């Protein structure tokens, strides 16, 4: 099958590469000429394990191509995936300007029956707007061409997106015509060899499913972070509580790890968007409001612990931060806890040295260049170089390389033997035996 993917960001590039891997002929379109040229030269705009090899191989074989021209890419293609960004507005709503602009261009381009697929995460009712935008352009052209708009939300975890796409738990397809359903089931047939994974529903149901799924996962995280704060005040180790409740099959272990808040491009944005959608319908989403409030507060927990330990004035202190990305396996630092922690520490007078296996280039864009020039913020190319002559280590992102550190080497090079464990990765007893003072999340008496 021949597909056109509009947008070469995280969702679009993974979608295009994985469909090409399964035998479809895919053209990814983007208006950013530099990005398209880079992709043709094997330079990807994002880090995602396994994606680079997939893109290189399929581009070499001719099943994956890149273009800045939607008209050229759409030749002999009647399936269009919209995979452009939907950044949050100031009021929390999803900004649909790029989605609707693509819809207009599709309306100016198609010459035969087409299926237009919303792959971007969009609010309920967006398909109706996309349909109206396409129909308006067709009317302007004076042509009568049938088309269907389908909702096919992505459920990709950053750091495991390729595996998630190639081996999905489920494939949600929201369509209001059997013709579109048939095409989508055929398109996804290679991904459903062992069992039928396509779940058919109405378009609006599919749009809501995406928001409900991400909001549910965010709720689990915020709930566990809430419990961790209660545990600290009661002298309870939240890690034992986590194991105790996770063993209940009705709850499970996924997404109940206490930490310093969730981030990324999905959970914060989608929770905000669903809150805004609810309020637009005169409904106050009390639970979702609480989920967002708890997450905002949780991002300040580590800074509060540090200030409590060292005092308000940090002008003579230097801290090491391990991990900048919002989670392991990605270079995405959008809404990452590390950004807020670094800003709070430097604003309190501290200097910060940081290391991340892949996210330092992206992270640099988030901070004042003046901080780097004055060496208030230093990015080191080695995790152990980053801890030299520092007063404490702050673990923010639980990359594998940080899981079993050399405490002996750390003790020899750090100025202060203190660890603030923002992801509860370390055993407090082991850390104490190595001579370090330990501060975790929900693991100490306040």
Short mmCIF file of C-alpha atoms in Angstrom, two decimals:
data_model
loop_
_atom_site.label_atom_id
_atom_site.label_comp_id
_atom_site.label_asym_id
_atom_site.label_seq_id
_atom_site.Cartn_x
_atom_site.Cartn_y
_atom_site.Cartn_z
CA UNK A 1 0.00 0.00 0.00
CA UNK A 2 1.14 3.57 -0.68
CA UNK A 3 0.97 6.05 2.16
CA UNK A 4 1.68 9.72 2.69
CA UNK A 5 2.69 10.79 6.19
CA UNK A 6 2.55 14.52 6.85
CA UNK A 7 4.93 15.49 9.64
CA UNK A 8 8.36 14.00 10.38
CA UNK A 9 8.43 14.49 14.11
CA UNK A 10 8.33 11.75 16.68
CA UNK A 11 5.00 10.22 15.65
CA UNK A 12 5.29 10.75 11.90
CA UNK A 13 8.81 9.38 11.52
CA UNK A 14 8.16 6.28 13.64
CA UNK A 15 4.87 5.64 11.83
CA UNK A 16 6.43 6.03 8.39
CA UNK A 17 9.48 3.89 9.13
CA UNK A 18 7.44 1.07 10.67
CA UNK A 19 4.89 0.94 7.85
CA UNK A 20 7.78 0.87 5.36
CA UNK A 21 9.36 -1.96 7.32
CA UNK A 22 6.17 -3.98 6.82
CA UNK A 23 6.17 -3.51 3.05
CA UNK A 24 4.17 -0.34 2.44
CA UNK A 25 5.60 2.39 0.24
CA UNK A 26 5.75 5.51 2.39
CA UNK A 27 6.57 9.13 1.69
CA UNK A 28 7.06 11.38 4.70
CA UNK A 29 6.35 15.05 4.01
CA UNK A 30 7.53 18.07 5.97
CA UNK A 31 7.75 21.77 5.15
CA UNK A 32 11.12 21.98 6.92
CA UNK A 33 13.60 21.65 4.05
CA UNK A 34 16.59 21.24 6.34
CA UNK A 35 14.91 18.39 8.20
CA UNK A 36 14.03 16.61 4.95
CA UNK A 37 17.56 17.02 3.60
CA UNK A 38 18.98 15.69 6.86
CA UNK A 39 16.69 12.67 6.72
CA UNK A 40 17.80 11.93 3.17
CA UNK A 41 21.37 12.03 4.48
CA UNK A 42 20.59 9.73 7.38
CA UNK A 43 20.40 12.41 10.08
CA UNK A 44 17.36 11.98 12.33
CA UNK A 45 15.76 14.87 14.27
CA UNK A 46 15.07 12.69 17.32
CA UNK A 47 16.70 9.92 19.31
CA UNK A 48 14.68 6.72 19.51
CA UNK A 49 16.26 3.27 19.95
CA UNK A 50 16.11 1.22 16.75
CA UNK A 51 14.64 4.00 14.62
CA UNK A 52 17.84 5.09 12.90
CA UNK A 53 18.54 1.65 11.46
CA UNK A 54 14.92 1.31 10.34
CA UNK A 55 15.00 4.66 8.53
CA UNK A 56 18.38 4.02 6.88
CA UNK A 57 17.47 0.54 5.66
CA UNK A 58 14.05 1.38 4.26
CA UNK A 59 15.26 4.59 2.64
CA UNK A 60 18.05 2.59 0.99
CA UNK A 61 15.54 0.01 -0.25
CA UNK A 62 13.21 2.69 -1.59
CA UNK A 63 10.19 1.88 0.59
CA UNK A 64 10.66 5.07 2.62
CA UNK A 65 11.09 8.46 0.99
CA UNK A 66 11.08 12.08 2.11
CA UNK A 67 9.69 15.17 0.43
CA UNK A 68 8.70 18.78 1.01
CA UNK A 69 5.90 18.52 -1.57
CA UNK A 70 2.57 17.03 -0.53
CA UNK A 71 1.34 17.17 -4.12
CA UNK A 72 4.31 15.17 -5.35
CA UNK A 73 4.17 12.70 -2.46
CA UNK A 74 0.46 12.05 -2.91
CA UNK A 75 0.75 10.72 -6.47
CA UNK A 76 -0.72 7.22 -6.51
CA UNK A 77 -1.45 7.50 -2.78
CA UNK A 78 -4.91 7.71 -1.28
CA UNK A 79 -4.07 7.24 2.40
CA UNK A 80 -2.88 10.34 4.26
CA UNK A 81 -1.68 10.35 7.87
CA UNK A 82 -1.71 13.70 9.66
CA UNK A 83 1.11 13.56 12.21
CA UNK A 84 1.91 17.18 12.93
CA UNK A 85 2.26 18.83 16.33
CA UNK A 86 -0.63 19.95 18.50
CA UNK A 87 1.17 22.14 21.05
CA UNK A 88 -0.77 23.31 24.11
CA UNK A 89 -2.14 26.82 24.13
CA UNK A 90 -1.93 29.09 27.16
CA UNK A 91 -5.34 27.85 28.30
CA UNK A 92 -4.31 24.19 27.99
CA UNK A 93 -6.20 23.53 24.77
CA UNK A 94 -4.55 21.66 21.91
CA UNK A 95 -3.52 24.00 19.10
CA UNK A 96 -5.01 22.57 15.91
CA UNK A 97 -3.69 25.14 13.45
CA UNK A 98 -1.13 22.76 11.92
CA UNK A 99 -3.61 19.89 11.70
CA UNK A 100 -6.18 22.05 9.93
CA UNK A 101 -3.59 23.57 7.61
CA UNK A 102 -2.61 20.05 6.50
CA UNK A 103 -6.29 19.22 6.03
CA UNK A 104 -6.67 22.19 3.70
CA UNK A 105 -3.65 21.11 1.68
CA UNK A 106 -5.06 17.60 1.38
CA UNK A 107 -8.32 19.09 0.11
CA UNK A 108 -6.37 20.95 -2.56
CA UNK A 109 -4.47 17.82 -3.56
CA UNK A 110 -6.63 14.67 -3.65
CA UNK A 111 -8.09 13.51 -6.94
CA UNK A 112 -9.67 10.21 -5.90
CA UNK A 113 -11.33 8.62 -2.89
CA UNK A 114 -8.96 9.01 0.04
CA UNK A 115 -8.71 8.08 3.70
CA UNK A 116 -7.36 10.87 5.90
CA UNK A 117 -6.06 9.60 9.21
CA UNK A 118 -5.65 11.73 12.32
CA UNK A 119 -2.53 10.26 13.93
CA UNK A 120 -1.79 13.35 16.00
CA UNK A 121 -3.31 13.46 19.45
CA UNK A 122 -6.34 15.69 19.01
CA UNK A 123 -9.43 16.63 21.05
CA UNK A 124 -12.80 15.02 20.52
CA UNK A 125 -14.45 16.61 17.50
CA UNK A 126 -11.24 17.31 15.58
CA UNK A 127 -12.16 14.85 12.82
CA UNK A 128 -15.27 16.91 12.14
CA UNK A 129 -13.11 20.02 11.74
CA UNK A 130 -10.67 18.18 9.48
CA UNK A 131 -13.54 16.90 7.37
CA UNK A 132 -15.01 20.39 7.05
CA UNK A 133 -11.64 21.89 6.07
CA UNK A 134 -11.10 19.29 3.35
CA UNK A 135 -14.66 19.63 2.03
CA UNK A 136 -14.33 23.41 1.84
CA UNK A 137 -11.26 23.10 -0.38
CA UNK A 138 -12.98 20.53 -2.58
CA UNK A 139 -15.94 22.89 -2.94
CA UNK A 140 -13.57 25.71 -3.88
CA UNK A 141 -12.13 23.45 -6.57
CA UNK A 142 -15.62 22.60 -7.79
CA UNK A 143 -14.99 18.85 -7.56
CA UNK A 144 -16.95 16.05 -5.94
CA UNK A 145 -14.45 13.59 -4.44
CA UNK A 146 -15.40 11.21 -1.65
CA UNK A 147 -13.17 10.84 1.38
CA UNK A 148 -13.28 9.59 4.95
CA UNK A 149 -11.59 10.96 8.05
CA UNK A 150 -10.37 8.32 10.48
CA UNK A 151 -9.01 8.61 14.02
CA UNK A 152 -6.07 6.28 14.63
CA UNK A 153 -4.33 7.51 17.79
CA UNK A 154 -0.79 6.40 18.59
CA UNK A 155 0.12 4.63 21.83
CA UNK A 156 3.90 4.79 21.59
CA UNK A 157 6.19 4.96 24.59
CA UNK A 158 9.23 7.13 23.99
CA UNK A 159 12.23 4.86 24.26
CA UNK A 160 10.25 1.86 23.01
CA UNK A 161 8.28 3.38 20.13
CA UNK A 162 9.55 1.09 17.37
CA UNK A 163 8.73 -2.04 19.35
CA UNK A 164 5.35 -0.62 20.35
CA UNK A 165 4.43 0.10 16.73
CA UNK A 166 5.65 -3.22 15.32
CA UNK A 167 4.14 -5.27 18.18
CA UNK A 168 1.14 -3.27 19.36
CA UNK A 169 -1.16 -4.21 22.25
CA UNK A 170 -4.08 -2.79 20.33
CA UNK A 171 -4.77 -0.68 17.25
CA UNK A 172 -7.59 1.80 17.77
CA UNK A 173 -9.43 2.75 14.59
CA UNK A 174 -12.26 5.23 14.72
CA UNK A 175 -14.16 5.26 11.44
CA UNK A 176 -17.70 6.03 10.37
CA UNK A 177 -17.72 4.07 7.10
CA UNK A 178 -17.14 0.41 6.30
CA UNK A 179 -15.04 1.42 3.32
CA UNK A 180 -12.53 3.21 5.55
CA UNK A 181 -12.61 0.39 8.11
CA UNK A 182 -11.73 -2.15 5.42
CA UNK A 183 -8.76 -0.10 4.21
CA UNK A 184 -7.43 0.43 7.73
CA UNK A 185 -7.75 -3.27 8.62
CA UNK A 186 -5.86 -4.19 5.46
CA UNK A 187 -3.16 -1.62 6.24
CA UNK A 188 -2.64 -3.00 9.74
CA UNK A 189 -2.97 -6.68 8.81
CA UNK A 190 0.84 -7.30 9.03
CA UNK A 191 0.73 -6.14 12.66
CA UNK A 192 -2.08 -8.52 13.62
CA UNK A 193 -0.73 -11.88 12.53
CA UNK A 194 -1.16 -13.67 15.87
CA UNK A 195 -4.54 -12.21 16.79
CA UNK A 196 -6.85 -9.44 15.71
CA UNK A 197 -5.56 -6.26 17.30
CA UNK A 198 -7.69 -3.71 15.47
CA UNK A 199 -10.47 -2.36 17.69
CA UNK A 200 -13.10 -0.57 15.63
CA UNK A 201 -15.22 2.23 17.04
CA UNK A 202 -16.70 5.58 16.08
CA UNK A 203 -14.33 8.44 15.35
CA UNK A 204 -15.15 10.47 18.47
CA UNK A 205 -14.77 7.36 20.63
CA UNK A 206 -11.25 6.85 19.30
CA UNK A 207 -10.32 10.48 19.90
CA UNK A 208 -11.46 10.18 23.50
CA UNK A 209 -9.72 6.84 24.01
CA UNK A 210 -6.30 8.42 23.52
CA UNK A 211 -6.90 11.16 26.08
CA UNK A 212 -8.47 8.74 28.55
CA UNK A 213 -5.51 6.34 28.28
CA UNK A 214 -2.85 8.97 28.91
CA UNK A 215 -4.87 10.61 31.67
CA UNK A 216 -5.31 7.27 33.38
CA UNK A 217 -1.55 6.62 33.36
CA UNK A 218 -0.85 10.13 34.61
CA UNK A 219 -3.37 9.55 37.38
CA UNK A 220 -1.55 6.42 38.55
CA UNK A 221 1.73 8.34 38.69
CA UNK A 222 0.27 11.28 40.59
CA UNK A 223 -1.57 8.94 42.96
CA UNK A 224 1.66 7.16 43.87
CA UNK A 225 3.46 10.46 44.30
CA UNK A 226 0.68 11.58 46.62
CA UNK A 227 1.10 8.39 48.63
CA UNK A 228 4.87 8.98 48.79
CA UNK A 229 4.31 12.37 50.42
CA UNK A 230 1.98 10.84 53.00
CA UNK A 231 4.52 8.07 53.65
CA UNK A 232 7.24 10.61 54.40
CA UNK A 233 5.10 12.23 57.05
CA UNK A 234 4.32 8.87 58.66
CA UNK A 235 7.84 7.43 58.56
CA UNK A 236 6.78 4.76 56.02
CA UNK A 237 8.94 3.44 53.16
CA UNK A 238 6.85 3.97 50.04
CA UNK A 239 8.84 1.32 48.15
CA UNK A 240 7.45 -1.40 50.41
CA UNK A 241 3.97 0.05 49.93
CA UNK A 242 4.48 0.04 46.16
CA UNK A 243 5.43 -3.63 46.19
CA UNK A 244 2.51 -4.45 48.44
CA UNK A 245 -0.16 -2.83 46.29
CA UNK A 246 1.49 -3.73 42.98
CA UNK A 247 1.17 -7.42 43.77
CA UNK A 248 -2.60 -6.97 43.56
CA UNK A 249 -3.52 -7.99 40.01
CA UNK A 250 -6.23 -5.34 39.96
CA UNK A 251 -3.58 -2.67 40.40
CA UNK A 252 -0.35 -4.05 38.92
CA UNK A 253 3.16 -2.59 39.04
CA UNK A 254 3.07 -0.37 35.97
CA UNK A 255 3.14 3.40 36.50
CA UNK A 256 3.16 3.26 40.31
CA UNK A 257 6.79 4.25 40.78
CA UNK A 258 7.10 7.36 42.96
CA UNK A 259 9.42 10.04 41.66
CA UNK A 260 9.87 13.71 40.90
CA UNK A 261 6.96 14.09 38.49
CA UNK A 262 6.01 13.06 34.97
CA UNK A 263 6.96 15.00 31.85
CA UNK A 264 7.31 14.54 28.10
CA UNK A 265 5.20 15.56 25.16
CA UNK A 266 2.12 13.51 26.04
CA UNK A 267 0.96 13.27 29.65
CA UNK A 268 1.20 16.96 30.65
CA UNK A 269 -0.29 18.18 27.37
CA UNK A 270 -3.07 15.60 27.21
CA UNK A 271 -4.18 16.06 30.81
CA UNK A 272 -4.33 19.82 30.27
CA UNK A 273 -6.26 19.38 27.03
CA UNK A 274 -8.82 17.05 28.59
CA UNK A 275 -9.29 19.47 31.49
CA UNK A 276 -9.90 22.28 28.99
CA UNK A 277 -12.30 20.16 26.95
CA UNK A 278 -14.23 19.27 30.11
CA UNK A 279 -14.52 22.88 31.19
CA UNK A 280 -15.72 23.85 27.71
CA UNK A 281 -18.59 21.44 28.31
CA UNK A 282 -19.35 23.00 31.72
CA UNK A 283 -17.91 20.06 33.63
CA UNK A 284 -15.28 20.50 36.33
CA UNK A 285 -12.86 17.52 36.16
CA UNK A 286 -11.93 17.40 39.85
CA UNK A 287 -9.73 14.32 39.59
CA UNK A 288 -7.79 15.53 36.54
CA UNK A 289 -7.26 18.91 38.18
CA UNK A 290 -5.80 17.12 41.20
CA UNK A 291 -3.56 14.96 38.98
CA UNK A 292 -2.09 18.05 37.34
CA UNK A 293 -1.68 19.93 40.64
CA UNK A 294 0.10 17.00 42.27
CA UNK A 295 2.48 16.67 39.33
CA UNK A 296 3.35 20.37 39.39
CA UNK A 297 4.06 20.13 43.11
CA UNK A 298 6.03 16.91 42.73
CA UNK A 299 8.53 18.58 40.42
CA UNK A 300 9.48 20.82 43.35
CA UNK A 301 9.97 18.01 45.87
CA UNK A 302 13.68 17.46 45.20
CA UNK A 303 14.47 21.18 45.27
CA UNK A 304 12.63 21.47 48.58
CA UNK A 305 14.66 18.59 50.03
CA UNK A 306 17.91 20.19 48.87
CA UNK A 307 17.02 23.60 50.32
CA UNK A 308 15.93 21.98 53.58
CA UNK A 309 19.30 20.22 53.79
CA UNK A 310 21.56 23.09 52.69
CA UNK A 311 19.52 26.24 53.37
CA UNK A 312 18.01 28.93 51.15
CA UNK A 313 21.36 30.35 50.03
CA UNK A 314 23.12 27.86 47.73
CA UNK A 315 25.72 30.31 46.41
CA UNK A 316 28.66 28.24 47.61
CA UNK A 317 27.27 24.87 46.56
CA UNK A 318 27.74 22.80 43.41
CA UNK A 319 25.35 20.00 42.57
CA UNK A 320 25.57 17.15 40.08
CA UNK A 321 22.50 16.08 38.17
CA UNK A 322 22.34 12.69 36.52
CA UNK A 323 19.65 12.54 33.85
CA UNK A 324 18.07 15.39 31.88
CA UNK A 325 15.48 13.71 29.64
CA UNK A 326 12.00 13.24 31.08
CA UNK A 327 12.50 9.45 31.01
CA UNK A 328 15.20 6.98 29.96
CA UNK A 329 15.55 5.99 26.30
CA UNK A 330 14.83 9.40 24.78
CA UNK A 331 16.38 12.82 24.30
CA UNK A 332 13.04 14.52 24.90
CA UNK A 333 13.25 17.09 27.69
CA UNK A 334 9.83 18.65 27.23
CA UNK A 335 8.25 19.20 30.67
CA UNK A 336 11.21 17.31 32.20
CA UNK A 337 11.65 17.64 35.96
CA UNK A 338 15.36 18.26 35.45
CA UNK A 339 14.70 21.61 33.77
CA UNK A 340 12.73 22.97 36.70
CA UNK A 341 15.18 21.60 39.28
CA UNK A 342 18.22 23.13 37.53
CA UNK A 343 16.53 26.52 37.22
CA UNK A 344 15.55 26.53 40.90
CA UNK A 345 19.04 25.59 42.04
CA UNK A 346 20.81 28.18 39.88
CA UNK A 347 18.32 30.88 40.85
CA UNK A 348 19.17 30.05 44.48
CA UNK A 349 22.83 30.71 43.70
CA UNK A 350 24.12 27.18 43.10
CA UNK A 351 26.28 25.87 40.29
CA UNK A 352 25.15 22.72 38.49
CA UNK A 353 27.09 20.06 36.63
CA UNK A 354 24.98 17.64 34.62
CA UNK A 355 25.27 14.53 32.50
CA UNK A 356 22.78 12.65 30.32
CA UNK A 357 23.63 9.86 27.85
CA UNK A 358 21.71 11.41 24.93
CA UNK A 359 19.74 14.52 25.91
CA UNK A 360 22.39 17.20 26.51
CA UNK A 361 22.11 18.78 23.04
CA UNK A 362 18.36 19.15 23.42
CA UNK A 363 18.64 20.29 27.03
CA UNK A 364 21.08 23.07 26.22
CA UNK A 365 18.32 24.89 24.32
CA UNK A 366 16.25 25.16 27.52
CA UNK A 367 18.72 27.24 29.51
CA UNK A 368 20.26 30.68 29.34
CA UNK A 369 23.51 30.69 27.39
CA UNK A 370 24.73 33.12 30.02
CA UNK A 371 24.65 30.30 32.59
CA UNK A 372 27.01 28.24 30.45
CA UNK A 373 29.31 31.21 29.83
CA UNK A 374 29.55 31.94 33.56
CA UNK A 375 29.92 28.21 34.26
CA UNK A 376 26.90 28.21 36.52
CA UNK A 377 25.74 25.28 34.39
CA UNK A 378 28.18 22.76 32.96
CA UNK A 379 27.33 19.73 30.84
CA UNK A 380 29.97 17.03 31.24
CA UNK A 381 30.63 14.18 28.80
CA UNK A 382 31.01 11.56 31.55
CA UNK A 383 28.83 10.79 34.55
CA UNK A 384 31.77 10.52 36.93
CA UNK A 385 33.38 13.71 35.69
CA UNK A 386 30.09 15.42 36.46
CA UNK A 387 30.26 14.48 40.15
CA UNK A 388 33.80 15.77 40.75
CA UNK A 389 33.96 18.36 43.55
CA UNK A 390 30.19 18.50 43.98
CA UNK A 391 28.30 18.78 47.25
CA UNK A 392 25.58 16.30 46.34
CA UNK A 393 24.32 14.03 43.56
CA UNK A 394 20.76 14.43 42.32
CA UNK A 395 19.40 11.50 40.31
CA UNK A 396 16.56 12.73 38.10
CA UNK A 397 16.33 10.23 35.22
CA UNK A 398 16.82 6.52 35.85
CA UNK A 399 19.04 5.62 32.89
CA UNK A 400 20.55 2.14 33.12
CA UNK A 401 24.06 3.56 33.34
CA UNK A 402 23.13 5.14 36.70
CA UNK A 403 21.64 2.03 38.29
CA UNK A 404 24.79 0.55 39.83
CA UNK A 405 27.25 3.42 40.28
CA UNK A 406 30.77 3.09 41.63
CA UNK A 407 30.19 4.45 45.12
CA UNK A 408 33.89 4.11 45.96
CA UNK A 409 34.89 6.32 43.02
CA UNK A 410 32.13 8.76 43.91
CA UNK A 411 33.28 8.98 47.51
CA UNK A 412 36.83 9.74 46.35
CA UNK A 413 35.83 12.56 44.01
CA UNK A 414 32.76 14.24 45.56
CA UNK A 415 33.09 17.07 48.06
CA UNK A 416 29.94 16.08 49.92
CA UNK A 417 28.69 12.50 50.23
CA UNK A 418 24.98 13.13 49.78
CA UNK A 419 22.54 11.56 47.30
CA UNK A 420 19.09 12.88 46.44
CA UNK A 421 17.42 9.95 44.68
CA UNK A 422 14.55 11.34 42.61
CA UNK A 423 13.52 7.93 41.26
CA UNK A 424 14.20 5.65 44.27
CA UNK A 425 16.76 3.69 42.29
CA UNK A 426 19.15 3.00 45.14
CA UNK A 427 18.96 0.88 48.28
CA UNK A 428 19.22 3.31 51.21
CA UNK A 429 21.14 0.75 53.28
CA UNK A 430 23.70 0.14 50.53
CA UNK A 431 24.12 3.88 50.04
CA UNK A 432 24.57 4.41 53.79
CA UNK A 433 27.10 1.58 54.04
CA UNK A 434 29.10 3.31 51.28
CA UNK A 435 29.28 6.37 53.51
CA UNK A 436 26.61 8.50 51.82
CA UNK A 437 23.69 10.40 53.27
CA UNK A 438 20.53 9.29 51.43
CA UNK A 439 17.37 11.21 50.57
CA UNK A 440 14.72 9.44 48.50
CA UNK A 441 11.09 10.01 47.56
CA UNK A 442 8.73 8.84 50.31
CA UNK A 443 11.53 7.03 52.14
CA UNK A 444 12.37 9.32 55.04
CA UNK A 445 10.64 10.96 57.94
CA UNK A 446 9.86 14.61 57.28
#
